[in-house]
XYZ file of C-alpha atoms in Angstrom:
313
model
C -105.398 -169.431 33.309
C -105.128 -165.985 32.152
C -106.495 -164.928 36.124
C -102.578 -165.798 37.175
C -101.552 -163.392 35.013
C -100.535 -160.134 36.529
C -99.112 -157.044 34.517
C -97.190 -154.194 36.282
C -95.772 -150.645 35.333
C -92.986 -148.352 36.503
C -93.937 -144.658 36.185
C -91.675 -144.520 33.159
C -94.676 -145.602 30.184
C -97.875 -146.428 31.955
C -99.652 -145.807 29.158
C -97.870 -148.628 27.126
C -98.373 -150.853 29.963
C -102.394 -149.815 29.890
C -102.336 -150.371 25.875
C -100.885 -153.968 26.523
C -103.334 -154.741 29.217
C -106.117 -153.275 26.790
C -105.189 -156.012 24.293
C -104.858 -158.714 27.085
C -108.006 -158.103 28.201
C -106.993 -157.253 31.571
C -106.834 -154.862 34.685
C -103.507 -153.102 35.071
C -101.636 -154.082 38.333
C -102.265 -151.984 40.825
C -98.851 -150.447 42.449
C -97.243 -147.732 43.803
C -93.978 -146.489 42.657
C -93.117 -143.204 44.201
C -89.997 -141.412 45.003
C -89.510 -140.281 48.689
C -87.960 -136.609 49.058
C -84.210 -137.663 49.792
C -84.940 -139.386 46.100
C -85.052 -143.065 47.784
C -87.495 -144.831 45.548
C -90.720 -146.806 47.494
C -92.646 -149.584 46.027
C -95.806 -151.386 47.220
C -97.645 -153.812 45.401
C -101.392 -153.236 46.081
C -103.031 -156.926 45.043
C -101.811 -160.536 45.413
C -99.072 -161.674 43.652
C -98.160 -164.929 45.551
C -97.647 -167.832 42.719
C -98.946 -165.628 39.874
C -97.253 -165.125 36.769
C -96.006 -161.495 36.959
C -94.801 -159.170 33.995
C -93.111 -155.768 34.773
C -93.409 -153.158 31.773
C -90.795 -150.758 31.998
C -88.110 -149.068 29.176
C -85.041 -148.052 30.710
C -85.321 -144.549 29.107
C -85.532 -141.204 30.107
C -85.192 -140.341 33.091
C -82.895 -143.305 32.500
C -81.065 -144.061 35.838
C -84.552 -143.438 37.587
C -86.159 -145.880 35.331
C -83.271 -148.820 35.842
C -83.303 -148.639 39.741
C -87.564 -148.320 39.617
C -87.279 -151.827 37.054
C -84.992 -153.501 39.577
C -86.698 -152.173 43.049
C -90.217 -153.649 41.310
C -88.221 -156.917 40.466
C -87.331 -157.147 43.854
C -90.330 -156.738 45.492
C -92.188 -158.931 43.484
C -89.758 -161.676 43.708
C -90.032 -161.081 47.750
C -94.082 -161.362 47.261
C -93.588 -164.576 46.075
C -94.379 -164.377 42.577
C -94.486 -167.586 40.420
C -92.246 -166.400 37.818
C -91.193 -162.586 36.989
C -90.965 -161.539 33.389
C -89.039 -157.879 33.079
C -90.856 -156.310 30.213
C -87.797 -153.744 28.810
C -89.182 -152.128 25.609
C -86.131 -150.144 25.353
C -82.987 -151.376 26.780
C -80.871 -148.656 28.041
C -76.997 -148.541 27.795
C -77.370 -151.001 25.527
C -74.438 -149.009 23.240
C -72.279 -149.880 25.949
C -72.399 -153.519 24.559
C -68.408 -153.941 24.243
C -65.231 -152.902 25.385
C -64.058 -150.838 22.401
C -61.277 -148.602 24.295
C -59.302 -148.859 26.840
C -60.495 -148.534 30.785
C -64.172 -148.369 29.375
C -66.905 -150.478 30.751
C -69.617 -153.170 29.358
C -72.666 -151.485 30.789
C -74.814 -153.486 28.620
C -73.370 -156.723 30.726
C -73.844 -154.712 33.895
C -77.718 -153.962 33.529
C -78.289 -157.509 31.799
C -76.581 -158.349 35.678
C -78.576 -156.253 38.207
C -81.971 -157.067 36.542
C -80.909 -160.990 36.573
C -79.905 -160.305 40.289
C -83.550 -158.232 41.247
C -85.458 -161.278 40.445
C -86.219 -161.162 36.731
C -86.765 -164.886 35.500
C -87.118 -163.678 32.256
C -86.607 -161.104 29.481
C -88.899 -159.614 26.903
C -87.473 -156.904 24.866
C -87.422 -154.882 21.751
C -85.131 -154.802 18.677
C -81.507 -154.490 21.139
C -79.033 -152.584 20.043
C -76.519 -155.438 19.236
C -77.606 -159.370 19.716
C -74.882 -160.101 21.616
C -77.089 -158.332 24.511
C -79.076 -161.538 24.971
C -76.403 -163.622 25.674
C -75.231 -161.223 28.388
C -78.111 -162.752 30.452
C -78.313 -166.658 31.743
C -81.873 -166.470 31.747
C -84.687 -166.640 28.757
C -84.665 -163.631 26.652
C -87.335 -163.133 23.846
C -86.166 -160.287 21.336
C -89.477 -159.149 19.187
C -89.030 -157.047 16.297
C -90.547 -153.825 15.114
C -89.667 -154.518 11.407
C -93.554 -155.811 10.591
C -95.156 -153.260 12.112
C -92.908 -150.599 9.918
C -92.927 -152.571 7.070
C -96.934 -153.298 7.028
C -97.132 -149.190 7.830
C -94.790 -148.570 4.240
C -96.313 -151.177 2.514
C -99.682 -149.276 2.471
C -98.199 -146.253 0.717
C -97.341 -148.790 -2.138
C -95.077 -147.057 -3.719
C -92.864 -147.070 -5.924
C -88.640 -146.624 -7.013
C -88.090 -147.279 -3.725
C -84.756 -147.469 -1.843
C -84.106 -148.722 1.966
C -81.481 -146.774 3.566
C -78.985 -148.109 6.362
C -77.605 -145.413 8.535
C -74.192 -147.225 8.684
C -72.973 -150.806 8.503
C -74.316 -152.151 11.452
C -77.848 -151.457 10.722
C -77.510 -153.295 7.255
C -78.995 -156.758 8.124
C -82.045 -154.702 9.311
C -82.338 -152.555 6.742
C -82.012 -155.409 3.852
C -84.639 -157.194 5.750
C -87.133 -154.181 5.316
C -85.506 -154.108 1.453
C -87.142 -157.254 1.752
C -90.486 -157.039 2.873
C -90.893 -153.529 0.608
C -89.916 -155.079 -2.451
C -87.364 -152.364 -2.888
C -83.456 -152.291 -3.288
C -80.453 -151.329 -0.324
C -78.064 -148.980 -0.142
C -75.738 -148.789 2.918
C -74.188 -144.919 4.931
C -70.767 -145.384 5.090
C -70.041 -143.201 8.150
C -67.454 -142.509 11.050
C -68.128 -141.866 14.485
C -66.074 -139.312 16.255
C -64.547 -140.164 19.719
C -67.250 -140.372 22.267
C -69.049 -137.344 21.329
C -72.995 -137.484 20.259
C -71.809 -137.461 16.505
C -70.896 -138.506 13.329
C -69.315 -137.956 9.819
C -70.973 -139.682 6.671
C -68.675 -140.143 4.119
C -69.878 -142.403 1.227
C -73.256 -143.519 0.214
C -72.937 -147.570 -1.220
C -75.872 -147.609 -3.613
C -77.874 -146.143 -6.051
C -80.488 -143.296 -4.752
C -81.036 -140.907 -7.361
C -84.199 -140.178 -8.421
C -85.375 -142.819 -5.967
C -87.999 -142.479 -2.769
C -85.868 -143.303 0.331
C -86.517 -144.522 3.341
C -83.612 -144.348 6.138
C -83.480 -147.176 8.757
C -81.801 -146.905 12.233
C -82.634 -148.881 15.575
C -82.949 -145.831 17.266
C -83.549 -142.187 17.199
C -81.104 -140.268 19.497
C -79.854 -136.824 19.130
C -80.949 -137.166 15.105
C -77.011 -136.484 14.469
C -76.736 -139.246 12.049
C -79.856 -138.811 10.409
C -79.527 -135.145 9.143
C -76.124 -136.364 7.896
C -77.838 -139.212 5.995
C -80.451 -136.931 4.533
C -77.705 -134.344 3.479
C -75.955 -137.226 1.782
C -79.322 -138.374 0.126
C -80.066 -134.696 -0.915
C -76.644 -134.319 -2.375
C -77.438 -137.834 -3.905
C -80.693 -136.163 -5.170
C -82.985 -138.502 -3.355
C -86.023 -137.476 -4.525
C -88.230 -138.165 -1.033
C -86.363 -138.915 2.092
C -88.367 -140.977 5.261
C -86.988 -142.845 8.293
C -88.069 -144.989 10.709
C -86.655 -146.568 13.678
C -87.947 -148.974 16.577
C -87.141 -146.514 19.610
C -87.293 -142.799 19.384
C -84.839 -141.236 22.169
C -84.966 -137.996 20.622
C -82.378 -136.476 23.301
C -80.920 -133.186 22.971
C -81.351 -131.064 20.132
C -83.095 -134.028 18.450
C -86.411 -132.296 17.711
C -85.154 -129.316 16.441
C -82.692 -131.145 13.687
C -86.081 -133.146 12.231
C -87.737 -129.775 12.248
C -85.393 -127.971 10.408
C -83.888 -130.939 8.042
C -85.588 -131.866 5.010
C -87.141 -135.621 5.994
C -90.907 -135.956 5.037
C -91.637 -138.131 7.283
C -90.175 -140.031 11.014
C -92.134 -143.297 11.155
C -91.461 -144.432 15.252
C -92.666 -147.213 17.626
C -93.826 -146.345 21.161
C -91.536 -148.384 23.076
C -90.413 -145.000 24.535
C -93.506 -142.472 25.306
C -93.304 -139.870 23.144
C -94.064 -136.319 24.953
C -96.294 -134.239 23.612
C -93.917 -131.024 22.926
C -91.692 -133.732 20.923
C -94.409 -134.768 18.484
C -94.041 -132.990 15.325
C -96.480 -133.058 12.493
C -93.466 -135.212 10.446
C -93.187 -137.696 13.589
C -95.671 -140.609 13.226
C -95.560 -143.365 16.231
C -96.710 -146.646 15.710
C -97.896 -148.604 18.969
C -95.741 -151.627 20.402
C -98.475 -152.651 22.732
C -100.648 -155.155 20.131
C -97.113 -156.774 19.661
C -95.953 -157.056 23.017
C -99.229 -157.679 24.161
C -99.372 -161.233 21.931
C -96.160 -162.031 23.563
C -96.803 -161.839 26.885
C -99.888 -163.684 25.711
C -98.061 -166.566 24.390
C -95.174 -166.602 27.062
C -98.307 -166.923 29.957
C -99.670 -169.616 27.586
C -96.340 -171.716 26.901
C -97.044 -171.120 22.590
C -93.961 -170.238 20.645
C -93.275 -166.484 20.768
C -90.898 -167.189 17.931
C -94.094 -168.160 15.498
C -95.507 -164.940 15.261
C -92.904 -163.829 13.098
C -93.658 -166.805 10.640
């Protein structure tokens, strides 16, 4: 059975879609994905797809608009090969901030992508950690949502340490966090914090918690221009924290992202791969986790028909 199973990448992460197939025990799909010089993008799929049961790896991240229209010109040709059923593999779902209309004359982006990948051909969904759950019900298709919260809370665990505090970076990041609280045997505190207009940045304004003289670890979905996370270590320092960490499932690390970790006072930025990582990005602080072993079993158990749900039990 696992012959009908095909696995294909966009040029955005091949090497997460080699580290999946690596755990499947497969061959990666061969494929070409180019872009022609008036930047029209070309795909041809170089094996038999015709009633097989076809997975797409591909996070919409940067170059992001490149990386949608490659995921939905793949979807489309594969559908159009006749493929049995198409499952878009989105590590990172892009716009996925977009998720609501909080101002007036704004869009729902989120609702838009969830709408031209269901239109390209996507059957299915497999994702990481979204931005807001709401996302999944922007689709009327299958969506599995995995979780990177194991695989950073089996990574902490092994420090076993001690007067330890979990960190939310603001409200909506609290179920998370308290989750991780959890699993680490450690207590919450929440960022109180206020985002201003539509620019890349934040205020923090009130730490909920005690953190002094504690170990912290800061939680956040994602990693973007690390504006909220120097504020939260500032307001951990001037806490007196006595270690700050963070972690997050998706490291963006746009902008002046790289130099803000450098320069702030976090030990350590514990990541996932489901965005690659560049080499002039990885600092000696930044430690990425891989997403393939995880997303790997899904795909595994999706092919199968076994509950994706029950590895999480």
């Amino acid at each position: 059975m696992i012959d009908e199973l095909k696995v294909f990448s966009g040029n955005t992460h091949p090497a997460l879609a080699q580290g999946i197939c690596d755990y499947l025990g497969i061959p990666l799909g061969k494929a070409e994905v180019f872009e022609f010089s008036n930047e029209n993008i070309f795909v041809r799929v170089l094996e038999n797809v015709r009633e097989r049961d076809v997975f797409v790896v591909q996070p919409i991240s940067s170059p992001v608009n490149k990386s949608l229209v490659e995921l939905l010109i793949m979807l489309d040709t594969m559908k159009r090969a006749s493929a049995r059923r198409i499952t878009a593999v989105i590590p990172y779902y892009g716009y996925g901030r977009t998720d609501k209309k909080d101002q007036p004359r704004v869009p729902i982006s989120a609702r838009l992508v969830a709408d031209l990948i269901t239109v390209a051909g996507a059957n299915r969904v497999l994702t990481v950690d979204l931005h807001a759950e709401q996302i999944q019900g922007f689709f009327n298709l299958p969506v599995d949502e995995l979780t990177a919260l194991y695989l950073l809370s089996h990574y902490f665990q092994g420090k076993a340490w001690a007067d330890l505090v979990v960190v939310a970076t603001d409200i909506g990041i609290s179920k998370r966090a308290r989750d991780l609280a959890q699993k680490l045997d450690a207590s919450l505190a929440i960022i109180e914090k206020r985002r201003v207009g539509n620019a890349d940045r934040s205020e923090a304004l009130n730490i909920i918690g005690e953190v002094e003289g504690e170990r912290a670890i800061l939680v956040d979905d994602e990693i973007d221009t690390a504006g909220s996370l120097v504020s939260a270590v500032a307001a951990l320092t001037e806490h007196k924290a006595s270690e700050i960490y963070a972690c997050c499932t998706h490291p963006v690390l746009s902008g002046p992202a790289i130099q803000r970790l450098a320069q702030s006072k976090v030990k350590e930025v514990v990541v996932t791969d489901t965005i690659p990582v560049p080499r002039h990005k990885k600092l000696e602080k930044i430690t990425v986790l891989s997403i393939a072993p995880l997303l790997g079993e899904a795909i595994r158990r999706i092919h199968t028909g076994s509950s994706v749900g029950a590895m999480f039990e």
